[in-house]
XYZ file of C-alpha atoms in Angstrom:
699
model
C -179.348 -61.236 -101.979
C -177.329 -58.013 -101.904
C -177.956 -57.503 -105.588
C -181.747 -57.797 -105.172
C -181.749 -55.497 -102.162
C -179.860 -52.935 -104.210
C -182.376 -53.176 -107.045
C -185.257 -52.828 -104.602
C -183.617 -49.838 -102.918
C -183.030 -48.163 -106.264
C -186.649 -48.818 -107.269
C -188.207 -47.364 -104.140
C -185.759 -44.464 -104.090
C -187.551 -42.991 -107.097
C -191.042 -43.936 -105.975
C -191.249 -43.288 -102.232
C -191.885 -39.649 -103.094
C -195.337 -40.755 -104.206
C -196.142 -41.556 -100.564
C -194.983 -38.128 -99.423
C -197.024 -36.451 -102.135
C -200.051 -38.486 -101.089
C -199.814 -37.356 -97.461
C -199.246 -33.766 -98.514
C -202.308 -33.818 -100.780
C -204.482 -35.206 -97.949
C -203.348 -32.370 -95.666
C -204.036 -29.802 -98.377
C -207.565 -31.114 -99.024
C -208.342 -31.162 -95.322
C -207.098 -27.592 -94.818
C -209.354 -26.408 -97.643
C -212.410 -28.382 -96.524
C -211.970 -27.314 -92.869
C -211.145 -23.686 -93.725
C -208.023 -23.849 -91.550
C -204.518 -25.228 -91.906
C -203.931 -25.863 -88.207
C -207.179 -27.772 -87.948
C -205.960 -30.147 -90.670
C -202.599 -30.636 -88.955
C -204.243 -31.275 -85.599
C -206.613 -33.798 -87.163
C -203.738 -35.666 -88.841
C -202.068 -36.223 -85.447
C -205.208 -36.969 -83.437
C -206.823 -39.277 -86.006
C -203.882 -41.122 -87.538
C -205.892 -44.189 -88.730
C -208.398 -41.936 -90.500
C -205.529 -39.937 -92.018
C -203.953 -43.135 -93.330
C -207.229 -44.373 -94.844
C -207.781 -41.034 -96.568
C -204.271 -41.368 -97.931
C -205.106 -44.855 -99.233
C -207.836 -43.392 -101.453
C -205.528 -40.646 -102.736
C -202.743 -43.173 -103.304
C -205.144 -45.445 -105.154
C -206.241 -42.585 -107.416
C -202.607 -41.687 -108.116
C -201.811 -45.284 -108.991
C -204.780 -45.584 -111.336
C -203.968 -42.377 -113.181
C -200.295 -43.253 -113.302
C -201.212 -46.610 -114.833
C -203.206 -44.756 -117.506
C -200.841 -41.874 -118.263
C -197.510 -43.447 -117.337
C -196.487 -40.107 -115.773
C -196.449 -39.522 -112.038
C -196.261 -35.740 -112.209
C -199.223 -35.426 -114.538
C -201.204 -37.884 -112.410
C -200.445 -35.883 -109.285
C -201.718 -32.632 -110.781
C -204.890 -34.290 -112.098
C -205.676 -35.805 -108.685
C -204.810 -32.505 -107.016
C -207.206 -30.568 -109.246
C -210.047 -32.984 -108.511
C -209.327 -33.088 -104.787
C -209.003 -29.301 -104.615
C -212.401 -28.802 -106.287
C -214.187 -31.236 -103.967
C -212.532 -29.835 -100.847
C -213.208 -26.250 -101.917
C -216.935 -26.819 -102.460
C -217.164 -28.737 -99.183
C -215.357 -25.989 -97.277
C -217.530 -23.212 -98.673
C -220.718 -25.213 -98.077
C -219.623 -25.979 -94.518
C -218.886 -22.327 -93.881
C -222.227 -21.186 -95.291
C -224.723 -23.647 -93.887
C -222.725 -25.853 -91.516
C -222.979 -28.974 -93.715
C -220.056 -30.352 -95.763
C -220.224 -31.747 -99.288
C -222.124 -35.051 -99.295
C -222.347 -37.781 -101.956
C -226.048 -37.212 -102.493
C -225.396 -33.544 -103.298
C -224.453 -34.709 -106.782
C -227.615 -36.699 -107.451
C -230.320 -34.761 -105.612
C -231.497 -31.709 -107.533
C -232.413 -29.775 -104.414
C -228.799 -29.737 -103.245
C -227.257 -29.524 -106.711
C -228.994 -26.208 -107.357
C -227.413 -24.833 -104.174
C -223.908 -25.480 -105.496
C -224.042 -22.283 -107.551
C -224.632 -20.301 -104.382
C -221.723 -21.981 -102.620
C -219.314 -21.116 -105.429
C -220.035 -17.401 -105.044
C -218.159 -17.415 -101.734
C -214.903 -19.007 -102.843
C -212.134 -16.442 -102.781
C -210.676 -15.624 -99.369
C -207.221 -14.626 -98.169
C -206.827 -17.976 -96.438
C -207.659 -19.847 -99.633
C -205.051 -17.920 -101.612
C -202.495 -18.603 -98.865
C -203.293 -22.331 -98.855
C -202.996 -22.586 -102.636
C -199.684 -20.721 -102.727
C -198.213 -22.970 -100.018
C -199.550 -26.070 -101.746
C -198.012 -25.191 -105.112
C -194.705 -24.242 -103.512
C -194.338 -27.507 -101.583
C -195.615 -29.616 -104.494
C -193.161 -27.957 -106.867
C -190.270 -28.667 -104.512
C -191.250 -32.330 -104.119
C -191.963 -32.897 -107.806
C -189.322 -30.836 -109.605
C -186.474 -30.083 -107.198
C -185.610 -33.655 -106.294
C -184.263 -36.460 -108.380
C -186.085 -39.030 -106.246
C -189.063 -39.343 -108.548
C -189.505 -41.296 -111.730
C -190.983 -39.330 -114.616
C -192.139 -42.082 -116.995
C -193.302 -45.596 -116.028
C -193.356 -48.629 -118.302
C -196.611 -50.404 -119.150
C -195.927 -53.579 -117.098
C -195.416 -51.532 -113.973
C -198.446 -49.412 -114.836
C -200.589 -52.563 -114.998
C -199.266 -53.642 -111.618
C -200.063 -50.171 -110.248
C -203.658 -50.411 -111.470
C -204.189 -53.806 -109.824
C -202.590 -52.603 -106.600
C -204.856 -49.517 -106.552
C -207.985 -51.621 -106.956
C -206.917 -53.893 -104.111
C -206.105 -50.916 -101.862
C -209.397 -49.129 -102.355
C -211.529 -52.298 -102.260
C -209.902 -53.427 -99.005
C -210.755 -50.144 -97.294
C -214.263 -49.855 -98.742
C -215.403 -53.398 -97.880
C -213.103 -53.802 -94.858
C -211.992 -57.158 -96.301
C -209.927 -59.276 -96.272
C -208.357 -57.200 -93.488
C -210.925 -55.435 -91.255
C -208.970 -52.175 -91.160
C -211.871 -49.885 -90.230
C -213.158 -52.274 -87.598
C -209.706 -52.662 -86.075
C -209.344 -48.901 -85.571
C -212.962 -48.283 -84.590
C -213.639 -46.146 -87.635
C -217.263 -45.733 -88.623
C -219.765 -43.175 -89.905
C -221.363 -40.418 -87.841
C -224.440 -39.943 -90.057
C -226.470 -37.843 -87.584
C -223.888 -35.030 -87.736
C -222.200 -34.884 -91.112
C -219.907 -32.003 -90.175
C -218.604 -34.063 -87.238
C -218.402 -37.095 -89.542
C -216.121 -35.240 -91.964
C -214.276 -33.545 -89.106
C -213.417 -36.898 -87.519
C -212.923 -39.163 -90.523
C -211.714 -36.703 -93.144
C -213.462 -35.665 -96.344
C -212.611 -38.644 -98.553
C -213.150 -41.413 -95.990
C -216.407 -39.817 -94.807
C -217.597 -39.625 -98.407
C -216.825 -43.306 -98.975
C -218.555 -44.317 -95.728
C -221.609 -42.313 -96.798
C -221.938 -44.270 -100.045
C -223.600 -47.111 -98.146
C -226.548 -44.832 -97.376
C -227.257 -43.780 -100.954
C -228.649 -46.844 -102.643
C -232.375 -46.706 -103.307
C -233.294 -49.222 -105.970
C -235.642 -48.218 -108.762
C -239.052 -49.710 -108.086
C -240.366 -52.222 -110.589
C -243.864 -51.774 -112.059
C -243.985 -48.165 -110.886
C -246.029 -45.915 -113.182
C -248.857 -43.378 -113.054
C -251.555 -45.993 -113.701
C -250.474 -48.097 -110.725
C -250.448 -45.045 -108.448
C -253.828 -43.900 -109.701
C -255.332 -47.336 -109.095
C -254.049 -47.451 -105.504
C -255.282 -43.937 -104.746
C -258.692 -44.590 -106.292
C -259.148 -47.854 -104.417
C -258.324 -46.182 -101.141
C -260.456 -43.079 -101.678
C -263.006 -42.319 -98.945
C -266.228 -40.370 -99.362
C -266.020 -36.844 -97.982
C -267.393 -36.728 -94.461
C -268.657 -33.648 -92.636
C -265.959 -32.262 -90.374
C -266.439 -31.322 -86.772
C -267.057 -27.654 -86.039
C -264.428 -27.934 -83.305
C -260.858 -27.494 -84.492
C -258.458 -28.405 -81.688
C -254.834 -27.546 -81.199
C -252.840 -30.666 -81.968
C -249.600 -30.968 -79.985
C -247.236 -33.837 -80.731
C -244.278 -34.343 -78.386
C -241.455 -36.732 -79.166
C -239.820 -37.351 -75.793
C -236.192 -38.328 -76.238
C -235.473 -41.969 -75.372
C -238.756 -42.262 -73.463
C -239.357 -45.751 -72.115
C -241.023 -47.065 -68.982
C -238.250 -48.453 -66.737
C -240.786 -49.641 -64.167
C -241.380 -52.592 -66.505
C -238.137 -54.056 -65.143
C -239.537 -56.474 -62.559
C -236.174 -57.724 -61.254
C -235.266 -54.336 -59.765
C -237.150 -51.925 -57.513
C -237.272 -48.149 -57.879
C -237.574 -46.076 -54.707
C -240.408 -44.175 -56.371
C -242.343 -44.419 -59.614
C -240.319 -42.468 -62.206
C -243.432 -41.804 -64.305
C -246.503 -41.545 -62.070
C -248.420 -39.105 -64.273
C -247.969 -41.206 -67.414
C -249.248 -44.230 -65.521
C -252.241 -42.226 -64.295
C -253.157 -41.190 -67.847
C -252.745 -44.742 -69.096
C -255.650 -45.797 -66.873
C -258.164 -43.371 -68.352
C -257.234 -42.225 -71.848
C -255.864 -43.497 -75.164
C -252.479 -45.100 -74.566
C -250.265 -47.942 -75.660
C -247.075 -48.324 -77.657
C -245.355 -47.467 -80.901
C -243.198 -50.064 -82.648
C -240.179 -47.895 -83.331
C -237.840 -48.546 -86.265
C -234.905 -47.446 -84.091
C -233.025 -48.474 -80.969
C -230.722 -46.249 -78.918
C -230.616 -43.422 -81.488
C -231.913 -42.226 -84.840
C -234.555 -39.815 -83.557
C -234.847 -38.156 -86.973
C -236.020 -41.412 -88.534
C -238.900 -41.696 -86.070
C -239.768 -38.031 -86.699
C -239.733 -38.810 -90.411
C -242.325 -41.542 -89.950
C -244.605 -39.530 -87.656
C -244.635 -36.360 -89.743
C -244.669 -37.782 -93.270
C -246.462 -41.115 -92.850
C -243.601 -42.789 -94.703
C -241.915 -45.887 -93.320
C -238.264 -46.644 -92.670
C -239.044 -50.295 -93.493
C -238.861 -49.442 -97.210
C -235.460 -47.749 -97.075
C -231.929 -49.214 -96.864
C -230.686 -49.838 -93.347
C -228.644 -46.909 -92.116
C -230.543 -44.425 -94.265
C -231.295 -41.048 -92.711
C -233.948 -39.452 -94.944
C -233.537 -36.039 -93.299
C -229.940 -35.901 -94.515
C -230.437 -37.536 -97.885
C -233.896 -37.423 -99.347
C -236.083 -34.602 -98.030
C -235.070 -32.166 -100.772
C -238.533 -31.237 -102.041
C -241.952 -30.563 -100.580
C -243.479 -33.608 -98.886
C -247.073 -33.348 -97.725
C -246.900 -33.957 -93.988
C -249.361 -33.670 -91.155
C -247.999 -30.124 -90.693
C -248.666 -29.037 -94.278
C -252.053 -30.768 -94.368
C -253.252 -28.940 -91.262
C -251.821 -25.622 -92.478
C -253.012 -25.853 -96.069
C -256.427 -27.425 -95.550
C -257.434 -26.177 -92.116
C -255.636 -22.869 -91.572
C -253.419 -24.039 -88.699
C -250.143 -22.425 -87.730
C -247.623 -25.287 -87.774
C -244.589 -24.948 -85.503
C -241.637 -27.289 -85.103
C -239.701 -26.993 -81.827
C -236.343 -28.569 -81.025
C -233.997 -27.762 -78.121
C -230.967 -28.638 -80.230
C -228.955 -27.020 -83.017
C -230.968 -25.911 -86.043
C -228.543 -27.744 -88.388
C -228.864 -31.102 -86.608
C -230.134 -33.733 -89.054
C -230.628 -30.887 -91.564
C -233.788 -30.018 -89.626
C -234.052 -26.411 -90.807
C -234.522 -27.431 -94.445
C -236.546 -30.542 -93.623
C -239.190 -28.706 -91.589
C -239.500 -26.184 -94.395
C -240.014 -28.978 -96.934
C -242.622 -30.531 -94.633
C -244.674 -27.341 -94.845
C -244.148 -25.971 -91.334
C -244.794 -22.280 -90.776
C -242.078 -21.879 -88.158
C -239.114 -23.671 -86.595
C -237.827 -22.766 -83.132
C -234.426 -24.365 -82.555
C -231.917 -24.309 -79.690
C -230.562 -20.933 -80.776
C -233.881 -19.326 -79.742
C -234.287 -21.040 -76.340
C -233.594 -19.676 -72.906
C -230.439 -21.491 -71.747
C -232.089 -23.459 -68.941
C -230.416 -26.850 -68.629
C -230.986 -30.131 -66.825
C -227.673 -31.910 -67.189
C -225.932 -31.208 -70.498
C -229.138 -30.495 -72.440
C -232.007 -28.005 -72.444
C -234.593 -28.899 -69.801
C -237.872 -30.491 -70.869
C -239.620 -27.773 -68.879
C -238.303 -25.165 -71.335
C -239.737 -27.096 -74.277
C -243.102 -27.186 -72.515
C -242.888 -23.433 -71.913
C -242.326 -22.669 -75.598
C -245.180 -24.996 -76.621
C -247.569 -23.198 -74.275
C -246.319 -19.763 -75.358
C -246.814 -20.635 -79.035
C -250.418 -21.749 -78.682
C -251.238 -18.636 -76.670
C -249.600 -16.074 -78.966
C -251.235 -17.242 -82.213
C -254.738 -16.061 -83.085
C -256.002 -19.330 -84.550
C -255.354 -23.006 -83.957
C -251.923 -24.588 -83.765
C -250.210 -27.751 -84.823
C -247.035 -28.147 -82.785
C -244.421 -30.829 -83.214
C -241.753 -30.734 -80.506
C -238.922 -32.981 -79.479
C -236.870 -32.969 -76.281
C -233.238 -33.534 -75.298
C -233.066 -33.711 -71.487
C -233.010 -37.512 -71.343
C -230.649 -37.981 -74.278
C -227.739 -40.419 -73.913
C -225.503 -40.607 -71.823
C -226.858 -42.041 -68.555
C -223.727 -42.255 -66.425
C -224.006 -41.027 -62.825
C -223.202 -37.335 -62.591
C -225.207 -36.341 -65.651
C -227.775 -34.601 -63.432
C -227.059 -32.607 -60.269
C -228.772 -35.277 -58.209
C -230.432 -38.634 -58.798
C -233.446 -38.641 -56.478
C -234.589 -42.149 -57.432
C -232.589 -45.127 -56.175
C -232.620 -48.641 -57.613
C -232.407 -51.869 -55.633
C -231.773 -55.308 -57.046
C -229.190 -57.957 -57.838
C -227.399 -56.022 -60.572
C -223.857 -54.670 -61.069
C -223.121 -51.216 -59.641
C -222.489 -49.658 -63.053
C -225.906 -50.846 -64.250
C -227.503 -49.503 -61.056
C -225.961 -46.073 -61.718
C -227.140 -46.053 -65.321
C -230.701 -47.010 -64.351
C -230.862 -44.376 -61.606
C -229.673 -41.696 -64.025
C -232.098 -42.803 -66.719
C -234.970 -42.857 -64.199
C -234.129 -39.283 -63.222
C -234.408 -38.221 -66.860
C -237.666 -40.148 -67.260
C -239.032 -38.278 -64.246
C -238.283 -35.001 -66.055
C -240.222 -36.223 -69.093
C -243.154 -37.204 -66.890
C -243.117 -33.779 -65.232
C -243.231 -32.162 -68.672
C -246.269 -34.231 -69.653
C -247.996 -33.235 -66.425
C -247.209 -29.552 -67.014
C -248.734 -29.649 -70.490
C -251.862 -31.527 -69.482
C -252.546 -29.324 -66.466
C -252.021 -26.188 -68.559
C -254.455 -27.239 -71.275
C -256.970 -28.477 -68.717
C -257.246 -24.804 -67.733
C -257.234 -23.577 -71.333
C -260.423 -22.727 -73.191
C -258.825 -23.860 -76.476
C -259.723 -27.462 -77.385
C -256.467 -29.397 -77.507
C -255.142 -32.869 -78.270
C -251.728 -33.911 -76.956
C -249.829 -36.945 -78.256
C -246.781 -37.796 -76.126
C -244.461 -40.661 -77.091
C -240.943 -42.045 -77.026
C -238.816 -42.281 -80.154
C -236.712 -45.294 -79.153
C -235.479 -47.197 -76.133
C -232.410 -45.759 -74.410
C -228.919 -47.080 -74.988
C -228.070 -48.527 -71.562
C -224.620 -49.949 -72.095
C -222.842 -51.979 -74.748
C -224.539 -55.094 -76.053
C -227.825 -54.279 -74.245
C -226.002 -54.566 -70.920
C -228.621 -53.109 -68.547
C -231.430 -54.955 -70.313
C -229.555 -58.231 -69.877
C -228.450 -57.518 -66.312
C -232.067 -56.922 -65.315
C -233.212 -59.967 -67.322
C -235.486 -57.839 -69.493
C -234.030 -59.806 -72.423
C -231.773 -62.834 -72.632
C -229.981 -61.419 -75.668
C -230.593 -60.684 -79.328
C -232.012 -64.194 -79.704
C -234.721 -63.477 -77.129
C -238.016 -64.709 -78.640
C -239.690 -61.391 -77.754
C -236.742 -59.201 -78.712
C -238.688 -57.009 -81.167
C -241.421 -56.103 -78.683
C -239.095 -55.616 -75.733
C -236.445 -53.508 -77.469
C -238.480 -51.552 -80.014
C -241.748 -50.627 -78.268
C -242.031 -47.158 -76.741
C -244.853 -45.552 -74.705
C -247.596 -43.528 -76.386
C -250.385 -41.552 -74.722
C -252.990 -39.350 -76.433
C -255.000 -36.963 -74.230
C -257.540 -34.252 -74.992
C -259.336 -31.602 -72.957
C -262.593 -31.655 -74.915
C -263.362 -35.223 -76.018
C -265.131 -37.651 -73.664
C -262.584 -39.348 -71.411
C -262.334 -42.925 -72.591
C -259.667 -45.585 -72.220
C -258.368 -46.850 -75.560
C -255.515 -49.273 -76.243
C -253.131 -48.102 -78.955
C -250.653 -50.230 -80.845
C -249.194 -48.758 -84.018
C -246.180 -47.874 -86.107
C -245.038 -44.227 -85.897
C -246.071 -43.699 -89.528
C -249.711 -44.294 -88.551
C -249.780 -41.721 -85.740
C -250.481 -38.718 -87.998
C -253.526 -40.292 -89.705
C -254.803 -41.416 -86.281
C -254.583 -37.863 -84.897
C -256.314 -36.349 -87.914
C -259.112 -38.872 -87.498
C -259.374 -38.199 -83.765
C -259.575 -34.453 -84.380
C -262.151 -35.036 -87.169
C -259.950 -33.208 -89.674
C -259.704 -34.383 -93.270
C -256.301 -35.496 -94.521
C -255.160 -36.371 -98.026
C -255.211 -39.541 -100.136
C -252.125 -40.827 -98.307
C -253.400 -40.375 -94.757
C -256.712 -41.965 -95.832
C -254.809 -44.951 -97.224
C -252.648 -45.261 -94.098
C -255.619 -45.014 -91.739
C -257.341 -47.908 -93.478
C -254.128 -49.940 -93.676
C -253.490 -49.413 -89.945
C -256.845 -51.015 -89.145
C -255.653 -54.165 -90.901
C -252.005 -54.068 -89.838
C -251.470 -51.744 -86.839
C -247.702 -52.125 -87.097
C -245.292 -52.582 -89.989
C -242.488 -54.823 -88.653
C -239.245 -55.852 -90.362
C -239.993 -58.073 -93.352
C -238.832 -61.281 -91.644
C -241.829 -60.916 -89.272
C -244.451 -60.728 -92.038
C -245.312 -64.441 -91.987
C -245.660 -64.654 -88.191
C -247.848 -61.529 -88.132
C -249.918 -62.706 -91.129
C -249.096 -59.667 -93.219
C -249.952 -59.840 -96.926
C -246.925 -58.636 -98.881
C -249.206 -57.250 -101.630
C -250.843 -54.845 -99.163
C -247.489 -53.576 -97.975
C -246.268 -53.284 -101.567
C -249.024 -50.750 -102.281
C -247.851 -48.711 -99.292
C -244.273 -48.903 -100.509
C -245.256 -47.783 -104.015
C -247.103 -44.715 -102.718
C -244.054 -43.837 -100.603
C -241.743 -44.330 -103.578
C -243.933 -42.012 -105.655
C -243.681 -39.315 -102.967
C -239.975 -39.577 -102.212
C -238.231 -40.780 -105.369
C -240.793 -40.902 -108.143
C -242.745 -38.371 -110.162
C -245.255 -37.615 -107.390
C -248.100 -38.579 -109.684
C -250.586 -38.668 -106.803
C -249.739 -35.103 -105.764
C -250.923 -33.489 -109.012
C -250.810 -29.710 -108.617
C -250.211 -30.121 -104.879
C -246.431 -30.118 -105.498
C -246.222 -26.326 -105.438
C -248.533 -25.862 -102.440
C -246.662 -27.707 -99.689
C -243.757 -25.433 -98.765
C -244.886 -22.369 -96.834
C -243.439 -19.248 -98.541
C -243.582 -17.413 -95.197
C -241.590 -20.045 -93.275
C -239.754 -18.475 -90.323
C -236.746 -19.703 -88.356
C -236.987 -18.515 -84.768
C -239.579 -16.811 -82.588
C -240.622 -14.413 -85.353
C -239.166 -11.266 -86.968
C -236.711 -9.665 -84.527
C -237.017 -5.969 -83.899
C -235.094 -3.588 -81.619
C -237.648 -1.263 -80.029
C -235.729 0.449 -77.268
C -232.133 0.986 -76.153
C -231.263 2.326 -72.712
C -229.871 4.546 -71.368
C -231.720 7.050 -73.541
C -228.835 9.511 -73.590
C -225.349 8.289 -74.473
C -222.228 10.353 -74.976
C -220.154 9.503 -78.029
C -216.587 8.386 -77.334
C -217.415 6.817 -74.003
C -217.689 3.120 -73.060
C -221.332 2.543 -72.111
C -223.307 -0.484 -70.980
C -226.494 -0.591 -73.001
C -229.671 -2.641 -72.663
C -231.516 -3.698 -75.809
C -235.220 -4.564 -75.776
C -237.567 -5.528 -78.558
C -239.747 -8.163 -80.168
C -238.792 -11.834 -80.544
C -235.258 -11.260 -79.274
C -233.904 -14.538 -77.831
C -231.709 -14.876 -74.781
C -228.929 -16.353 -76.927
C -228.920 -13.397 -79.317
C -225.880 -11.108 -79.502
C -225.756 -7.341 -79.863
C -223.686 -6.070 -82.801
C -222.368 -2.538 -83.278
C -221.577 -1.627 -86.886
C -221.514 -5.343 -87.682
C -219.085 -6.230 -84.867
C -220.293 -8.692 -82.218
C -220.219 -7.292 -78.674
C -219.952 -9.481 -75.550
C -223.626 -9.933 -74.670
C -225.636 -11.433 -71.855
C -229.377 -11.639 -71.152
C -230.813 -10.059 -68.030
C -233.677 -11.254 -65.860
C -236.243 -9.204 -67.832
C -235.439 -10.884 -71.152
C -233.437 -7.938 -72.496
C -229.846 -8.131 -73.753
C -227.036 -6.121 -72.189
C -223.736 -5.288 -73.864
C -220.863 -2.842 -73.508
C -220.729 -0.367 -76.352
C -217.067 0.534 -76.988
C -215.964 4.138 -77.265
C -214.736 3.711 -80.832
C -218.106 2.425 -82.108
C -219.411 5.930 -82.821
C -219.263 7.251 -86.378
C -220.520 10.783 -86.936
C -222.552 10.524 -83.758
C -224.386 7.293 -84.619
C -223.993 3.529 -84.175
C -225.718 0.864 -86.254
C -227.086 -1.670 -83.784
C -228.422 -5.119 -84.615
C -229.287 -8.272 -82.729
C -228.048 -11.409 -84.424
C -228.461 -15.096 -83.674
C -225.322 -17.079 -84.464
C -225.318 -20.865 -84.293
C -222.570 -23.276 -83.220
C -221.195 -23.326 -86.775
C -220.672 -19.547 -86.586
C -223.475 -19.044 -89.118
C -225.848 -16.091 -88.720
C -229.315 -17.653 -88.717
C -231.392 -14.585 -87.856
C -230.891 -10.855 -87.443
C -232.927 -7.762 -86.704
C -233.177 -4.689 -88.855
C -230.568 -1.992 -88.164
C -231.426 0.331 -85.281
C -229.774 3.754 -85.535
C -228.462 4.755 -82.125
C -227.729 8.493 -81.838
C -225.422 10.152 -79.350
C -226.678 12.636 -76.755
C -225.700 15.580 -78.942
C -228.097 14.356 -81.631
């Protein structure tokens, strides 16, 4: 026994260094991809399981290369070069646009072309420091210790290769040992920077692979597409002389809690919605999501495409919207002269929205960075979203298409989220469920108030307007549908009416110029755009015509296992899927020369071009600290004043102007270059004004 222990000790004495090198290489990659050494060290201590799994992939790569070359040192440098390149590109991309390197960057031409731009911003002092430290430590571990074997025999190399395959496969498939499940490791696809920040670059990349697979469609060709388009073509109809504003509001997690008959609310959380339901078009959407995934519902509403034809877990906004896709926004802009505005009270980078809205043909995108910081709980108040919607339709000369989403009633729903819950809940339910329902009801009340504000405003307006107001998905009310079970809304996932109870959200469509008439709606989100075009008597394109006709036959597109029960002909749905494939992944045969006409070349992020028009006080002495007030056009409350490129502590005042203290040393030859910049949560400048030359009193 002693002899074998000695042999084993001697063997591992010259090979344990491979483990140290693996950990060191993981730290190096993370420091490069995060643009900070201390951030990588902190992550390695706070997320030990993720660190270990990243190391497994590095170790596996080292074993494979060692099995091929027979040389550990050479293998280490080859893996290091590859890892360094990936981490470097990811770090530069993250620094530039707030999004790390993603697997689909390598296969989607829209992102691949951006790589050249990322590489222009490589060399920094920190990068040089990181590389020098990395080479110094690696050299010490590889060449200044005798505890490393230089050449490995072929039998051991074969064993290494098999071991590497087992290592990597076990982590990727989580079998036979459920390592990821045991440590609660999973993807964060809605925020890829957070995904990489939590799980590490390599593990996040591997987890993202599950969202990439889109199988090539059989029988897809130009003739098939042409036949479908021709069969669905409608004769041109005269359009109405009235062109209304069309306002579409996606209300976060909107659902009607008063449907819970086993509990009693002290007041109706949504009285105005219920009032509209009695006299106008209303009903439900069959959402493809539950508890999250807002972007996927947006995707359906705006593009007319369906999540039913994409792999589960796919987020098209992050993966596939890399070219112009004719949406309801681009149709109304291109064909009818509308100004199309997207509004979101959250970060402009969230779900890659900035690029997506541009590819959908919007004219303008107003994100969180351009809002007044008025909050209800942790998120921007719904009332602020309503205010921007109303401001937009009033400031533009012509008609508007507005798509807005909200955040006030976003998860979580634990008591304390809002300053006060004014609606109490009675019933035989646990206290934690009661607290969740009361908090959710408070958020639903805010959504209802927003709807009322919009309707009452446009009742007074002389501009004809249509408003569509709907929920994207049901709220997440506890693990394993806890609140829904506690209130007996469902018995569980095997509930016979599970699909309708957990995936149907409210929809109401109101107008200030059409005859008031009650209409029952029941549709998939992908059919909402064609419905609104038809209601407004505005022509669409071949796709919206096809979808409008299909929706009359099948109002909702359910998961495929419901086709038989709902008497859905698979051939009909296959035609829909083929048109979608042509648009998203194919040659876009049906688009013809439309391909170059979708993206608006004048697309604007923010309220419009920012301009400094006045700085007070009018007379300022050089060399003296002075509080200045900056006024101008389209300057947001969250903007910051910069002097000679340096950000000054800034705050908005009650008039909408920005105030800042101009330091004494800002003056150069009697002038200061002032700008207002908008900087997002990733420290990226997303908008800035032209330079305003501020002169001292002597000038």
